[in-house]
């Protein structure tokens, strides 16, 4: 939902989600610790190792989302107007495809997270679905290269920021956003592979 808002050209303001996400992830981490300690006589053993990895991935995703949110907000403030650099990125086909790929990756991983409530010795049903094995890394690489090529053609990015500040340098902001998007994609893929390897 948060990513969808930031990648929506019609959305004018940037709402920070780092506080809400931190609270949700911390709560999930606590529940995982409780599940690990509870007696499970009638259920399979709690998947503590893979759950801990999933929580770690969630923290990293939150960190990258928070970085991106701060970078694309005017004045680096919550509820700030979406920065011109982000508006420019949202007009490039390559970046729009990258945003779509994040959504596709998250939709692919979502059913796999159900492994944590699968408490029988039967094979986890989502693993028989071939789409769960889908990898988008090559397509993501091509989309990122296309976005970089489109951005490089933009003369507005050759201007320096205020008093040479990196914070206000348009090219630096583009690099931060693309880096965060790339890391989010990589993290979602790592989570997918971690869950698939655990079964």
mmCIF file of C-alpha atoms in Angstrom:
data_model
loop_
_atom_site.group_PDB
_atom_site.id
_atom_site.type_symbol
_atom_site.label_atom_id
_atom_site.label_comp_id
_atom_site.label_asym_id
_atom_site.label_seq_id
_atom_site.Cartn_x
_atom_site.Cartn_y
_atom_site.Cartn_z
ATOM 1 C CA UNK A 1 0.000 0.000 0.000
ATOM 2 C CA UNK A 2 2.759 2.457 0.986
ATOM 3 C CA UNK A 3 4.765 1.775 -2.153
ATOM 4 C CA UNK A 4 1.655 2.092 -4.275
ATOM 5 C CA UNK A 5 1.039 5.571 -2.868
ATOM 6 C CA UNK A 6 4.589 6.707 -3.584
ATOM 7 C CA UNK A 7 4.536 5.297 -7.106
ATOM 8 C CA UNK A 8 1.168 6.886 -7.908
ATOM 9 C CA UNK A 9 1.713 10.065 -9.985
ATOM 10 C CA UNK A 10 -1.693 11.386 -8.827
ATOM 11 C CA UNK A 11 -0.617 11.250 -5.159
ATOM 12 C CA UNK A 12 0.730 14.708 -4.341
ATOM 13 C CA UNK A 13 2.022 14.213 -0.791
ATOM 14 C CA UNK A 14 4.386 11.756 0.841
ATOM 15 C CA UNK A 15 3.086 10.080 3.983
ATOM 16 C CA UNK A 16 5.785 8.443 6.105
ATOM 17 C CA UNK A 17 5.069 4.826 7.074
ATOM 18 C CA UNK A 18 8.210 4.085 9.101
ATOM 19 C CA UNK A 19 6.483 4.397 12.506
ATOM 20 C CA UNK A 20 3.524 2.194 11.592
ATOM 21 C CA UNK A 21 5.791 -0.400 9.989
ATOM 22 C CA UNK A 22 8.169 -0.469 12.958
ATOM 23 C CA UNK A 23 5.270 -1.093 15.317
ATOM 24 C CA UNK A 24 3.850 -3.889 13.127
ATOM 25 C CA UNK A 25 7.211 -5.602 12.613
ATOM 26 C CA UNK A 26 8.102 -5.390 16.324
ATOM 27 C CA UNK A 27 4.738 -6.914 17.195
ATOM 28 C CA UNK A 28 5.250 -9.731 14.667
ATOM 29 C CA UNK A 29 8.743 -10.343 16.043
ATOM 30 C CA UNK A 30 7.321 -10.668 19.562
ATOM 31 C CA UNK A 31 4.630 -13.102 18.408
ATOM 32 C CA UNK A 32 7.300 -15.189 16.684
ATOM 33 C CA UNK A 33 9.243 -15.438 19.941
ATOM 34 C CA UNK A 34 6.072 -16.530 21.762
ATOM 35 C CA UNK A 35 5.319 -19.143 19.097
ATOM 36 C CA UNK A 36 8.852 -20.523 19.447
ATOM 37 C CA UNK A 37 8.394 -20.958 23.203
ATOM 38 C CA UNK A 38 4.888 -22.425 23.214
ATOM 39 C CA UNK A 39 4.364 -26.193 23.529
ATOM 40 C CA UNK A 40 3.352 -27.619 20.142
ATOM 41 C CA UNK A 41 2.390 -31.202 20.899
ATOM 42 C CA UNK A 42 -0.337 -31.362 18.268
ATOM 43 C CA UNK A 43 1.314 -29.184 15.632
ATOM 44 C CA UNK A 44 4.567 -29.145 13.707
ATOM 45 C CA UNK A 45 7.573 -27.370 15.140
ATOM 46 C CA UNK A 46 7.563 -23.563 14.813
ATOM 47 C CA UNK A 47 9.711 -22.453 11.882
ATOM 48 C CA UNK A 48 11.806 -20.159 14.064
ATOM 49 C CA UNK A 49 14.831 -19.837 11.765
ATOM 50 C CA UNK A 50 12.922 -18.873 8.633
ATOM 51 C CA UNK A 51 10.551 -16.639 10.626
ATOM 52 C CA UNK A 52 13.522 -14.737 12.055
ATOM 53 C CA UNK A 53 14.856 -14.286 8.530
ATOM 54 C CA UNK A 54 11.447 -12.988 7.380
ATOM 55 C CA UNK A 55 11.408 -10.454 10.237
ATOM 56 C CA UNK A 56 14.934 -9.360 9.336
ATOM 57 C CA UNK A 57 13.842 -8.877 5.708
ATOM 58 C CA UNK A 58 10.846 -6.843 6.907
ATOM 59 C CA UNK A 59 13.103 -4.550 8.944
ATOM 60 C CA UNK A 60 15.345 -4.014 5.907
ATOM 61 C CA UNK A 61 12.366 -3.316 3.663
ATOM 62 C CA UNK A 62 11.133 -0.757 6.217
ATOM 63 C CA UNK A 63 14.540 0.904 6.343
ATOM 64 C CA UNK A 64 14.682 1.269 2.556
ATOM 65 C CA UNK A 65 11.088 2.472 2.343
ATOM 66 C CA UNK A 66 11.767 5.080 5.067
ATOM 67 C CA UNK A 67 14.894 6.242 3.225
ATOM 68 C CA UNK A 68 12.990 6.570 -0.026
ATOM 69 C CA UNK A 69 10.073 8.372 1.634
ATOM 70 C CA UNK A 70 12.407 10.901 3.221
ATOM 71 C CA UNK A 71 14.302 11.427 -0.024
ATOM 72 C CA UNK A 72 11.226 12.060 -2.194
ATOM 73 C CA UNK A 73 9.476 14.472 0.195
ATOM 74 C CA UNK A 74 10.048 18.234 -0.150
ATOM 75 C CA UNK A 75 11.896 19.380 2.946
ATOM 76 C CA UNK A 76 12.367 15.706 3.914
ATOM 77 C CA UNK A 77 9.235 15.944 6.094
ATOM 78 C CA UNK A 78 6.173 13.761 6.643
ATOM 79 C CA UNK A 79 3.203 14.979 4.572
ATOM 80 C CA UNK A 80 5.586 16.966 2.369
ATOM 81 C CA UNK A 81 4.830 17.482 -1.293
ATOM 82 C CA UNK A 82 6.311 14.829 -3.579
ATOM 83 C CA UNK A 83 9.663 16.097 -4.870
ATOM 84 C CA UNK A 84 10.069 17.079 -8.545
ATOM 85 C CA UNK A 85 12.701 14.346 -8.954
ATOM 86 C CA UNK A 86 10.195 11.652 -7.986
ATOM 87 C CA UNK A 87 7.580 13.188 -10.287
ATOM 88 C CA UNK A 88 10.134 13.070 -13.104
ATOM 89 C CA UNK A 89 10.986 9.428 -12.346
ATOM 90 C CA UNK A 90 7.283 8.547 -12.438
ATOM 91 C CA UNK A 91 7.180 9.762 -16.036
ATOM 92 C CA UNK A 92 9.852 7.311 -17.202
ATOM 93 C CA UNK A 93 8.770 3.930 -18.562
ATOM 94 C CA UNK A 94 11.699 2.134 -16.945
ATOM 95 C CA UNK A 95 10.908 3.394 -13.445
ATOM 96 C CA UNK A 96 7.197 2.672 -13.828
ATOM 97 C CA UNK A 97 8.133 -0.894 -14.809
ATOM 98 C CA UNK A 98 10.409 -1.153 -11.750
ATOM 99 C CA UNK A 99 7.520 -0.051 -9.532
ATOM 100 C CA UNK A 100 5.260 -2.645 -11.163
ATOM 101 C CA UNK A 101 7.887 -5.345 -10.609
ATOM 102 C CA UNK A 102 7.979 -4.584 -6.875
ATOM 103 C CA UNK A 103 4.203 -5.090 -6.768
ATOM 104 C CA UNK A 104 4.482 -8.347 -8.725
ATOM 105 C CA UNK A 105 7.274 -9.624 -6.472
ATOM 106 C CA UNK A 106 5.269 -8.813 -3.331
ATOM 107 C CA UNK A 107 2.213 -10.594 -4.758
ATOM 108 C CA UNK A 108 4.362 -13.639 -5.511
ATOM 109 C CA UNK A 109 5.749 -13.774 -1.964
ATOM 110 C CA UNK A 110 2.479 -13.085 -0.142
ATOM 111 C CA UNK A 111 1.062 -16.640 -0.437
ATOM 112 C CA UNK A 112 4.431 -18.078 0.655
ATOM 113 C CA UNK A 113 4.197 -16.264 3.994
ATOM 114 C CA UNK A 114 1.312 -18.624 4.776
ATOM 115 C CA UNK A 115 3.977 -21.238 5.535
ATOM 116 C CA UNK A 116 4.050 -19.884 9.099
ATOM 117 C CA UNK A 117 0.458 -20.929 9.771
ATOM 118 C CA UNK A 118 0.822 -24.254 7.941
ATOM 119 C CA UNK A 119 0.989 -26.605 10.934
ATOM 120 C CA UNK A 120 0.727 -30.088 9.444
ATOM 121 C CA UNK A 121 3.298 -32.460 7.949
ATOM 122 C CA UNK A 122 1.558 -32.219 4.560
ATOM 123 C CA UNK A 123 3.345 -30.322 1.820
ATOM 124 C CA UNK A 124 2.609 -26.592 1.957
ATOM 125 C CA UNK A 125 0.031 -26.062 -0.866
ATOM 126 C CA UNK A 126 1.529 -22.814 -2.210
ATOM 127 C CA UNK A 127 4.715 -24.677 -3.148
ATOM 128 C CA UNK A 128 2.977 -26.675 -5.860
ATOM 129 C CA UNK A 129 2.074 -23.441 -7.667
ATOM 130 C CA UNK A 130 4.660 -22.827 -10.400
ATOM 131 C CA UNK A 131 4.163 -19.046 -10.158
ATOM 132 C CA UNK A 132 5.766 -19.154 -6.691
ATOM 133 C CA UNK A 133 9.049 -20.007 -8.395
ATOM 134 C CA UNK A 134 8.816 -17.028 -10.716
ATOM 135 C CA UNK A 135 11.907 -14.851 -10.739
ATOM 136 C CA UNK A 136 11.934 -11.307 -12.047
ATOM 137 C CA UNK A 137 15.589 -10.426 -11.508
ATOM 138 C CA UNK A 138 16.522 -10.233 -15.199
ATOM 139 C CA UNK A 139 13.498 -8.119 -16.013
ATOM 140 C CA UNK A 140 14.229 -5.868 -13.011
ATOM 141 C CA UNK A 141 17.790 -5.365 -14.230
ATOM 142 C CA UNK A 142 16.545 -4.378 -17.686
ATOM 143 C CA UNK A 143 13.949 -1.995 -16.232
ATOM 144 C CA UNK A 144 16.568 -0.379 -14.003
ATOM 145 C CA UNK A 145 18.938 0.082 -16.946
ATOM 146 C CA UNK A 146 16.089 1.606 -18.975
ATOM 147 C CA UNK A 147 15.232 3.994 -16.129
ATOM 148 C CA UNK A 148 18.876 5.066 -15.785
ATOM 149 C CA UNK A 149 19.144 5.645 -19.550
ATOM 150 C CA UNK A 150 15.962 7.761 -19.530
ATOM 151 C CA UNK A 151 17.132 9.767 -16.505
ATOM 152 C CA UNK A 152 20.552 10.378 -18.065
ATOM 153 C CA UNK A 153 18.882 12.158 -20.994
ATOM 154 C CA UNK A 154 17.148 14.658 -18.688
ATOM 155 C CA UNK A 155 19.020 18.010 -18.725
ATOM 156 C CA UNK A 156 17.390 19.119 -15.440
ATOM 157 C CA UNK A 157 19.514 16.583 -13.583
ATOM 158 C CA UNK A 158 22.723 18.306 -14.616
ATOM 159 C CA UNK A 159 22.010 21.236 -12.305
ATOM 160 C CA UNK A 160 23.673 21.403 -8.910
ATOM 161 C CA UNK A 161 21.709 21.439 -5.695
ATOM 162 C CA UNK A 162 21.529 24.414 -3.349
ATOM 163 C CA UNK A 163 25.058 25.422 -2.333
ATOM 164 C CA UNK A 164 26.373 22.093 -3.575
ATOM 165 C CA UNK A 165 24.395 20.087 -0.980
ATOM 166 C CA UNK A 166 24.027 16.401 -1.779
ATOM 167 C CA UNK A 167 20.604 16.403 -0.125
ATOM 168 C CA UNK A 168 19.247 18.762 -2.765
ATOM 169 C CA UNK A 169 21.250 17.428 -5.692
ATOM 170 C CA UNK A 170 18.737 15.933 -8.187
ATOM 171 C CA UNK A 171 21.107 13.245 -9.449
ATOM 172 C CA UNK A 172 21.905 12.169 -5.890
ATOM 173 C CA UNK A 173 18.166 11.933 -5.144
ATOM 174 C CA UNK A 174 17.636 9.772 -8.230
ATOM 175 C CA UNK A 175 20.468 7.488 -7.098
ATOM 176 C CA UNK A 176 18.946 7.171 -3.614
ATOM 177 C CA UNK A 177 15.505 6.280 -4.978
ATOM 178 C CA UNK A 178 16.871 3.748 -7.484
ATOM 179 C CA UNK A 179 19.119 2.236 -4.814
ATOM 180 C CA UNK A 180 16.177 1.839 -2.414
ATOM 181 C CA UNK A 181 13.974 0.318 -5.127
ATOM 182 C CA UNK A 182 16.744 -2.104 -6.110
ATOM 183 C CA UNK A 183 17.328 -3.130 -2.489
ATOM 184 C CA UNK A 184 13.596 -3.629 -1.885
ATOM 185 C CA UNK A 185 13.387 -5.866 -4.965
ATOM 186 C CA UNK A 186 16.433 -7.822 -3.816
ATOM 187 C CA UNK A 187 15.034 -8.216 -0.301
ATOM 188 C CA UNK A 188 11.698 -9.533 -1.540
ATOM 189 C CA UNK A 189 13.535 -12.033 -3.743
ATOM 190 C CA UNK A 190 15.753 -13.135 -0.836
ATOM 191 C CA UNK A 191 12.663 -13.704 1.314
ATOM 192 C CA UNK A 192 11.073 -15.762 -1.472
ATOM 193 C CA UNK A 193 14.194 -17.911 -1.797
ATOM 194 C CA UNK A 194 14.539 -18.320 1.984
ATOM 195 C CA UNK A 195 11.000 -19.647 2.285
ATOM 196 C CA UNK A 196 11.358 -21.928 -0.745
ATOM 197 C CA UNK A 197 14.631 -23.380 0.582
ATOM 198 C CA UNK A 198 13.104 -24.023 4.012
ATOM 199 C CA UNK A 199 10.492 -26.442 2.690
#
